Structure formats: structure tokens, C-alpha cells
XYZ file of C-alpha atoms in Angstrom:
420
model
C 107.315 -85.730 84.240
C 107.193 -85.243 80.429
C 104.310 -84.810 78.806
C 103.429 -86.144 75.350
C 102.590 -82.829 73.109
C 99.553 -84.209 70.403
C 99.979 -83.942 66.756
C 97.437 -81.341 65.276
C 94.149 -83.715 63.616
C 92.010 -82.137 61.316
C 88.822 -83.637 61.018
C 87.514 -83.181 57.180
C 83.673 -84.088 56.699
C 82.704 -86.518 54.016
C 80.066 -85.339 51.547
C 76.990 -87.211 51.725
C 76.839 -89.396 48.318
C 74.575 -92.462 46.218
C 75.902 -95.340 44.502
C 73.063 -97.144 42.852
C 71.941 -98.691 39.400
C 75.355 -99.990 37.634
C 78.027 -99.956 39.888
C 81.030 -101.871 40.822
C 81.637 -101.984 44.230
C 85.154 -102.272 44.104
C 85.976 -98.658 41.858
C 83.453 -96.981 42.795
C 82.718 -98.011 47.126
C 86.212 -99.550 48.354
C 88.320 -97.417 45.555
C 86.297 -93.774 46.627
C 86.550 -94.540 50.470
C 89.867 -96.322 51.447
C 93.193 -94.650 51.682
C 95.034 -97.527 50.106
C 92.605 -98.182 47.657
C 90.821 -101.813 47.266
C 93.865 -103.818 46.504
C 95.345 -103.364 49.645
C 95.302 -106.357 52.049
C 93.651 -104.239 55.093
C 91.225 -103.262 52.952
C 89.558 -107.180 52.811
C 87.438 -107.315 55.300
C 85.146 -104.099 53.565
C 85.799 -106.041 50.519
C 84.270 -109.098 52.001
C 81.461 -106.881 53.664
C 80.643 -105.465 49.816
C 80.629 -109.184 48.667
C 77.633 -110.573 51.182
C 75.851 -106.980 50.372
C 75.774 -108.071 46.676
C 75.378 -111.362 47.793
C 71.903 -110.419 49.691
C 70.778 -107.933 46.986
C 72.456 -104.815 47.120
C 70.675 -102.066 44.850
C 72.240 -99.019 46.723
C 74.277 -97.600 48.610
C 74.332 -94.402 50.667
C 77.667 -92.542 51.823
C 77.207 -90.108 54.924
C 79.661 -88.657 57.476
C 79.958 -90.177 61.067
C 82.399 -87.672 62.526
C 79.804 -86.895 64.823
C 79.324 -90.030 66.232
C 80.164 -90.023 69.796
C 81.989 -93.753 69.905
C 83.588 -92.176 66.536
C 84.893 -89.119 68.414
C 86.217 -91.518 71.313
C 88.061 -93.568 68.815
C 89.521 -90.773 67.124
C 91.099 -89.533 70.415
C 92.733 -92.389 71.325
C 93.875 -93.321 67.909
C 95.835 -89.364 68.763
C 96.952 -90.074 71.999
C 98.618 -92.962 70.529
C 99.933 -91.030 67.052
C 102.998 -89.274 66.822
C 101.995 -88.221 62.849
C 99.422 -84.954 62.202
C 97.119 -84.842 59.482
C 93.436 -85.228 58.251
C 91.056 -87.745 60.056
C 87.585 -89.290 58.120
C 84.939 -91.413 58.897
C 82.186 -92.712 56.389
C 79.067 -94.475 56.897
C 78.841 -97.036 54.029
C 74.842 -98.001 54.221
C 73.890 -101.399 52.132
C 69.983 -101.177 51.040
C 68.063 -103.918 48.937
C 65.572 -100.384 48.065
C 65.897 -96.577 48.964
C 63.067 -95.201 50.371
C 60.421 -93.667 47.665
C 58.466 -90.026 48.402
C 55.447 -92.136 49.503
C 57.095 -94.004 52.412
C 58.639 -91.024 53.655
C 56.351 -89.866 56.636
C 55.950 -94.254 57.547
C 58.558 -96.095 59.535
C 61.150 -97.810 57.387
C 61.269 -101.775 55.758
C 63.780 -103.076 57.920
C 64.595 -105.806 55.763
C 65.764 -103.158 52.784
C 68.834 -102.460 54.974
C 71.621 -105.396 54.498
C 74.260 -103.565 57.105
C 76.156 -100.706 57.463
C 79.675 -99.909 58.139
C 81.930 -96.568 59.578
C 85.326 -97.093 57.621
C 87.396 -94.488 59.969
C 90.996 -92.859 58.053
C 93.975 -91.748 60.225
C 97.126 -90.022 59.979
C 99.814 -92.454 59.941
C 103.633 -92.017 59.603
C 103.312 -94.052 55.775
C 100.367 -92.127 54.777
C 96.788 -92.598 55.635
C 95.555 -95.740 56.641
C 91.615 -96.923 56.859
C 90.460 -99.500 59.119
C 86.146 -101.010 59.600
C 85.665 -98.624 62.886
C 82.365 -101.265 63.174
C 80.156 -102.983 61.034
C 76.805 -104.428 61.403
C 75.637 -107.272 58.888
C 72.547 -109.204 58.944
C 72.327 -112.588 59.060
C 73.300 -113.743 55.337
C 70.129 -114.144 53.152
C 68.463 -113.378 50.094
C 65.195 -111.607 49.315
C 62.653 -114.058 47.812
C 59.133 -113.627 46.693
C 58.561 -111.274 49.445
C 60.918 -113.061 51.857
C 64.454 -113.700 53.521
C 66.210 -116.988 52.524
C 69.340 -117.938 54.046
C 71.994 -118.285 51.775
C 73.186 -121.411 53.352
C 71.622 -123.776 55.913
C 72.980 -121.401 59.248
C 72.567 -121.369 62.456
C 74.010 -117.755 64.213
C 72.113 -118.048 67.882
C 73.483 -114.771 69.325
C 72.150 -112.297 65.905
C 70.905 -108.810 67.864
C 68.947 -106.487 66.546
C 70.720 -103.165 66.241
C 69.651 -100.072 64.979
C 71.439 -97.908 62.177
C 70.644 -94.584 60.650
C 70.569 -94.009 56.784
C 69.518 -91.149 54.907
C 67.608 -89.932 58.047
C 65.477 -92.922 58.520
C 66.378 -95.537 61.624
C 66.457 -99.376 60.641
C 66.182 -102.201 63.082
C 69.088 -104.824 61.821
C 68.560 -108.370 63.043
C 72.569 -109.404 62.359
C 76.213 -110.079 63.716
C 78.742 -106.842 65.244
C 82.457 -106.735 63.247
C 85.517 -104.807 64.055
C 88.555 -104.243 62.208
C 92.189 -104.259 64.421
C 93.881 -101.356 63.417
C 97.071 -101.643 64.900
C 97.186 -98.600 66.891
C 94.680 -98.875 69.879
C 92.903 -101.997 68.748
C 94.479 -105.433 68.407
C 93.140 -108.433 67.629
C 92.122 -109.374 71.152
C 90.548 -105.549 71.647
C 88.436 -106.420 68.520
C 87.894 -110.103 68.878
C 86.394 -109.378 72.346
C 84.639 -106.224 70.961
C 82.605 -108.579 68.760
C 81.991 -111.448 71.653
C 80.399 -108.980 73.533
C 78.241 -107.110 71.896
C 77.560 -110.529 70.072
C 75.921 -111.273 73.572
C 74.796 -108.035 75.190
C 73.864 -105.992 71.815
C 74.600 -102.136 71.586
C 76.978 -102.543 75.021
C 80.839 -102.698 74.547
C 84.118 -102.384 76.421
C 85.930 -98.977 75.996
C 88.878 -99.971 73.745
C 91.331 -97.448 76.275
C 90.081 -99.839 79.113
C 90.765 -103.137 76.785
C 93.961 -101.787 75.766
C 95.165 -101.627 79.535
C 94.325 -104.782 80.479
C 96.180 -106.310 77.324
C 99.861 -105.015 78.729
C 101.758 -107.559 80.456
C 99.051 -110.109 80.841
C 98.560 -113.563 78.759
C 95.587 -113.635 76.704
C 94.090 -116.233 78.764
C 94.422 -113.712 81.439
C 93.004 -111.249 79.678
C 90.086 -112.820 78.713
C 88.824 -114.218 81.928
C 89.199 -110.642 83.627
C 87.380 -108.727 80.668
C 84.619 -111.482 80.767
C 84.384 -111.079 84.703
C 84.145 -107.453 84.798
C 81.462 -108.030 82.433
C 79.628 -110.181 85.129
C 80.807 -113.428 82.781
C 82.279 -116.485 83.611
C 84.574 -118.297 81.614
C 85.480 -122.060 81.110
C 88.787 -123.015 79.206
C 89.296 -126.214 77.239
C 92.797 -126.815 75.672
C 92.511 -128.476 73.016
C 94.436 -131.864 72.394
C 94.362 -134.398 69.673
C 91.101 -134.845 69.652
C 88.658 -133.152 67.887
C 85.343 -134.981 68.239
C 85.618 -133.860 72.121
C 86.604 -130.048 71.140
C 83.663 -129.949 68.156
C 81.450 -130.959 70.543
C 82.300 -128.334 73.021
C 82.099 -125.835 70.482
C 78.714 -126.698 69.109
C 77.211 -127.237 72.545
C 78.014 -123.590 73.648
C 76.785 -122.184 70.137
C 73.219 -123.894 71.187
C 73.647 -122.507 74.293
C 73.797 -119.140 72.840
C 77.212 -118.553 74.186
C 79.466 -117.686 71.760
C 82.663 -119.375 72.647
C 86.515 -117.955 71.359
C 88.812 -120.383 69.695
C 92.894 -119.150 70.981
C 94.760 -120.099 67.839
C 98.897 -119.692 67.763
C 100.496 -118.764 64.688
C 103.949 -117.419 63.533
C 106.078 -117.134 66.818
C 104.224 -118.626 68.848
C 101.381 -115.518 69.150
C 98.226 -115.951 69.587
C 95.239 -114.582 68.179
C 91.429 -114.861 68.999
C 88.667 -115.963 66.673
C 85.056 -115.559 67.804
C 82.737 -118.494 66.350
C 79.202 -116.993 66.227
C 77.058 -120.399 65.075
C 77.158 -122.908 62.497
C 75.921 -124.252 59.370
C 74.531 -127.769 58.447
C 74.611 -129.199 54.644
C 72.312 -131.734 54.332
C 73.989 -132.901 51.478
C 77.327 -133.302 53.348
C 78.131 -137.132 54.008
C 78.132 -138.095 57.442
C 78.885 -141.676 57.756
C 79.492 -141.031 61.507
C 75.887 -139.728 62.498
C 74.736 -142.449 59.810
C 75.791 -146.134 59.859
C 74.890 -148.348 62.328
C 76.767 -148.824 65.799
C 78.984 -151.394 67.142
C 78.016 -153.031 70.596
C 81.226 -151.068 72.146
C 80.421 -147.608 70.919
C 78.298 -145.447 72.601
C 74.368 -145.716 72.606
C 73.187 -141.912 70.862
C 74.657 -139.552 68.638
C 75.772 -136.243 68.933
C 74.324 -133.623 67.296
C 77.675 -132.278 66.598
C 78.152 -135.490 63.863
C 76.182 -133.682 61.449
C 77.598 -129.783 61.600
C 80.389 -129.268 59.251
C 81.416 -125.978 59.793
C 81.412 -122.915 62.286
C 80.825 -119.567 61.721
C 83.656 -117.314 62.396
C 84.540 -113.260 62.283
C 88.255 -112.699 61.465
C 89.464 -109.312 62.769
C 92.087 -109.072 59.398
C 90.243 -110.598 57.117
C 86.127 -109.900 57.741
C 82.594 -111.328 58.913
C 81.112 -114.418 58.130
C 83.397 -116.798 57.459
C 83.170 -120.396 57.551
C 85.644 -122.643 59.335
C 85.269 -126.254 58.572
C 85.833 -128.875 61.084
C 88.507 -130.868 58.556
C 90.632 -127.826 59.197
C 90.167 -128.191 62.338
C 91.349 -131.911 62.651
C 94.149 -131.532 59.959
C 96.082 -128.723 62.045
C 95.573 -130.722 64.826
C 96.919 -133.881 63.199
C 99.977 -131.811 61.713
C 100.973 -131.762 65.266
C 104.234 -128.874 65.852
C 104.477 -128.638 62.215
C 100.969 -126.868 61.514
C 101.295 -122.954 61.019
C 98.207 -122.107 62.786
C 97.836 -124.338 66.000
C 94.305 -124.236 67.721
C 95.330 -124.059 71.333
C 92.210 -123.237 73.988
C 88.163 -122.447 73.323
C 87.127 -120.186 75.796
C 83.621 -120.057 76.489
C 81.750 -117.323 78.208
C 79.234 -118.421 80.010
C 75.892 -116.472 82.677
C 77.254 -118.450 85.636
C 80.406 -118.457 87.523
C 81.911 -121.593 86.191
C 80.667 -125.043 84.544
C 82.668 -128.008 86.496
C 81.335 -130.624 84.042
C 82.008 -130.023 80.156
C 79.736 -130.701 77.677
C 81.315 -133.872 76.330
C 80.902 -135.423 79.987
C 77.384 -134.137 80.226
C 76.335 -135.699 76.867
C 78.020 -139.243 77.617
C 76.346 -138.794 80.764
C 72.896 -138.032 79.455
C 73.242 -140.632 76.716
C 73.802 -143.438 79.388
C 71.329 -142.056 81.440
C 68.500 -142.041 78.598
C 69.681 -145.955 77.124
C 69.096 -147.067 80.844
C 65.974 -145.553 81.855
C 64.424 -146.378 78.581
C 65.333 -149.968 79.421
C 64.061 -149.757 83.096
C 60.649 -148.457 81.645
C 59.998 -150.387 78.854
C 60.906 -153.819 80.978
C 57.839 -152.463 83.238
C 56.116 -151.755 80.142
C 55.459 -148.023 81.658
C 55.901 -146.082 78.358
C 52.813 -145.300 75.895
C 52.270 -143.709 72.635
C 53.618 -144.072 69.238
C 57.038 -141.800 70.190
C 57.552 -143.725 73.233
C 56.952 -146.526 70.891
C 59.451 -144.820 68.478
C 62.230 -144.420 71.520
C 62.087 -147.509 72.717
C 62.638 -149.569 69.612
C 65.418 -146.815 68.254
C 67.318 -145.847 71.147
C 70.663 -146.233 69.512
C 69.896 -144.015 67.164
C 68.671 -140.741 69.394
C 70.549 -137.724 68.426
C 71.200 -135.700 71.589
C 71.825 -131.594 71.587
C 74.033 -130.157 74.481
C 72.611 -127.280 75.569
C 73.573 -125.087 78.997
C 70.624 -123.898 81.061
C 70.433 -121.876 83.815
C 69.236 -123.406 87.246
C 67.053 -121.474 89.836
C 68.112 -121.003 92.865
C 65.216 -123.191 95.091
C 66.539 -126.280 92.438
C 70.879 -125.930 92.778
C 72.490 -128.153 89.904
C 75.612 -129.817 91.101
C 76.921 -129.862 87.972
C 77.229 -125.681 87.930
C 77.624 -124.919 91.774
């Protein structure tokens, strides 16, 4: 048996630094802390991080080592165990802050709200030179600080936000926000990092051991993959492949993102591979036109509306290009239109779910609920059993009730057929 010899890594500490008062982000953070400096295309997902910080009102920033980081120092020995080049290894902690601390708040507990995020930007040896990659990164739900409170940058809704906690300059923050990893190409792929960020999206500061992720990529199809990662997890899993139509596969989507579970879209790109995108929540625009949740219904169609008619995009973490992205549900029904032509096909949503399985979707559920509610509204108002100004309300509108999917989780002494 021959064993691999490892390449000598020395690890060099990063001094501990301020950026604050005039500063561009891109000289003097991205330039200072990534090996191929801000232009290059790995580098855009810290770019994009660096554009919500001065988006939420960045004032500083604070630079510290994380070499001694014990999820850093696991990383960095599996990045060597998988290196044939020696060299220099760094990692930074890049922390965002609306206000640094003064003398006087020194001895109380921090303003959570003055820390935006932080990242760990982690540099290894590589036979080209040194290459950087976002180790993690935690962001808080996208806002703005206004007359002594947040404001959401857009109308969003991002369910599954956990509160982590972060160190800067010595002081511990609670940040209510979203978990991002970078693929590096080495021991993390996208599916490593795209189920990396489901996860702790669900269960917080928990994650799955990239090593252990990393075995149970080889050999397997990423369906496969999933459901076993999401099992050993205690997780089930339901699949929906997604065909022509996209009002059925929106309204899957949308129903687990109310359900807090944050479902994976399976997309296929250039040769057929596929990659993973984890959808986090939604936004609504209320000055988007809707005509479909709007004008009035034909005898034929359906007697409610999905809530689904009025959510134009999803919120999405890409592991190459960054956090918070939005991913509009036109470009979800034009690749799907293109048919074999389109360059990125969306192929499966795979939805993790707290029970074992969910043998009726949510599409079927909401029809069924929808023709459930027209009918018994009927039944009781011909009885004239109903009362009160919203029964009142129901009963004169019912084509018009907006119904929201959501997944709940049924006691034991009351089974649900629909999830046993």
C-alpha cells in the first residue's frame, strides 16, 4: 500500500486591521485579502457580500485572523490531504459593522444590529498560485438602518433566517441572517456547499463534515446524494421533476418556503451536469402586475387563488457567484419553454421536509382545499349557519379567497393520511 506523503503548509497569521471612514471596498477589502485580487471571477461572491454590506450601511470593517478556528483547522487539513502543491495557508475574518464599539459600551453587551455579517475568506496553496475561496459567511437578512430601525431593502420573505453568533474585535454578536459557502474545487463542490447552506439554513450552527459529504458524492447521482445526506440528518425528502409547467412547480416551491422548508432546485447546465441551488424565501412587489391573482374568473377555472400568483421571485444562494440573489419566476418559465435548447434546464426541486415523506404535493392539497372551502361555504350558507361580518365577507367573495400552502406536522393521537 502506498501512502500519499503531504506537502509541507505553513500557516502565516493575518494581522488584525480597520477599514473605516473613506474606503472602497474593492482596493482596499477584496484587493488586500484575495489572492487573485477583486477582478477575478471566484472572487464574486465576497464582492457581492461587500455590496449588501454597503448596501445595509457599512461604516467599518474589522480584519482578524481565524487560523484558530477549529472548523478552519478541519478545512485546512482536508484541503492538504487533497493538495499535491506546498506553500502558505491564510484565513481572515472580514467583520461588516454599521458602528464600532465606543470606550463607553465596552464593559455592556454589544448592539446586535451594528453587525451586518461576517465572513472567513480561507487562501491555499495551489499548483497556479494561491487561490481564496468564502470558507463561510453569515449575512443578515438584507435591510437598512432607519430612524432607529431595520427596513428591508425589498419586500422579503426568508422563513428559515437563524440567529448565529460571530466574534469581532472581542465582543460576541447575535446575527439574525442566512449561512453561505463558497465551492472551492478541491474538497467542496457545489453539492458539498449547496447542502452546507440547506442545512444549517434549517438546523443553525450544525453542519455536515465536508470529508463525510465528499464521500458520499463519489459514484452516486445527486438525487442520490441528496436523499441519503438529508436522511442521515433525520430528513425526509420529496422530489418533483419539473415539466412544462410552471404554475404547478412555483407553487411547490412557495408552499415549502411557508413551510419553512427550504427546498433545492437541481438545475442541468453545460454537459448535462447538474448543480444545486438552495432557494431560502421570497419577495413580493406590490407594484408588480399580476393580472392572474387579479381579474375576475371564468366559470371553468378554479374557485380561489394561490398565494403563489402574487410572488415574483425566490431567493436564492449561488455557490459561484454569492448570497442573496433573486431568481424570478419568468426565468423560470422561459428555460422551461426553451425546451432542449435552454443552457440551464431546471430539472427536480427537492424538498426537505420533518417527516418521512409527503404522498400528496402541495398543488393537490391546495386544489383540494380550494374545493373543499367553495363547497362547505355553500353547504353553510344554504343553512344560513355562518355569522359575522367575515363570514359575511366569505360567503359573498369566495372566488376570490387567496389560499397559502403550508406543511404542518400532525400528532400522533390525530394520523393525517395525507403524510402517513
Amino acid at each position: 500500500m502506498v501512502t500519499k506523503s503531504l506537502k509541507r503548509w505553513t500557516k502565516k497569521r493575518s494581522p488584525a486591521g480597520k477599514v473605516e471612514g473613506n474606503f472602497s471596498f474593492y482596493f482596499d477589502v477584496v484587493n488586500q485579502y484575495w489572492a487573485g485580487g477583486a477582478s477575478e471571477q471566484r472572487a464574486a461572491p465576497l464582492n457581492r457580500i461587500c455590496t449588501l454590506a454597503r448596501k445595509m450601511g457599512v461604516s467599518a470593517v474589522l480584519i482578524e485572523d481565524a487560523l484558530d478556528r477549529k472548523e478552519v483547522q478541519r478545512e485546512i487539513e482536508l484541503l492538504r490531504k487533497n493538495s499535491s502543491t506546498g506553500g502558505t495557508v491564510t484565513a481572515v475574518a472580514i467583520s461588516f459593522l454599521r458602528a464600532l464599539p465606543s470606550a463607553e459600551q465596552a464593559e455592556r453587551p454589544p448592539d446586535d444590529v451594528n453587525m451586518i455579517g461576517q465572513v472567513v475568506v480561507l487562501t491555499y496553496p495551489a499548483p497556479n498560485g494561491p487561490k481564496s475561496y468564502v470558507f463561510d459567511a453569515i449575512m443578515r437578512v438584507p435591510a437598512r438602518w432607519e430612524q432607529g430601525q431595520e427596513v428591508s431593502l425589498v419586500n422579503r420573505c426568508v422563513p428559515k433566517a437563524q440567529t448565529f453568533q460571530r466574534t469581532a474585535g472581542g465582543r460576541r454578536y447575535n446575527v439574525a441572517g442566512a449561512y453561505y459557502c463558497q465551492e472551492n474545487g478541491v474538497s467542496r463542490g457545489n453539492v458539498q456547499a449547496a447542502l452546507r447552506i440547506a442545512i444549517r439554513s434549517i438546523e443553525g450552527s450544525s453542519s455536515v463534515a465536508d470529508d463525510k459529504l465528499s464521500k458520499a458524492v463519489r459514484n452516486k447521482s445527486i438525487v442520490d446524494v441528496i436523499a441519503k445526506t438529508l436522511k442521515n440528518r433525520g430528513y425526509g425528502s420529496n422530489f418533483y421533476v419539473i415539466d412544462k409547467n410552471v404554475d404547478d412547480v412555483w407553487t411547490a416551491i412557495c408552499s415549502f418556503i411557508e413551510s419553512g422548508n427550504p427546498p433545492l432546485l437541481v438545475v442541468s447546465g453545460r454537459g448535462n451536469q447538474d448543480r444545486i441551488i438552495p432557494i431560502l424565501g421570497y419577495t413580493i412587489n406590490t407594484d408588480e402586475w399580476h393580472p392572474g391573482g387579479s381579474m375576475p374568473q371564468s366559470k371553468d377555472q378554479a374557485s380561489f387563488f394561490s398565494s403563489s400568483q402574487w410572488i415574483d421571485h425566490v431567493i436564492i444562494h449561488d455557490t459561484e457567484l454569492g448570497p442573496y440573489f433573486c431568481m424570478s419566476r419568468a426565468w423560470l418559465a422561459q428555460e422551461l419553454g426553451r425546451g432542449p435548447k435552454s443552457r440551464i434546464k431546471p430539472r427536480l426541486v427537492i424538498a426537505p421536509i420533518w417527516t418521512k415523506q409527503v404522498n400528496v404535493s402541495p398543488v393537490y392539497a391546495e386544489q383540494l382545499a380550494g374545493a373543499s372551502l367553495g363547497f362547505w361555504v355553500r353547504r353553510i350558507a344554504q343553512v344560513n349557519a355562518g355569522t359575522g361580518r367575515w363570514w359575511d365577507y366569505l360567503s359573498q367573495n369566495g372566488s376570490h379567497a387567496v389560499l397559502r400552502t403550508t406543511l404542518i406536522s400532525c400528532k400522533r393521537e390525530f394520523p393525517c393520511t395525507f403524510c402517513f
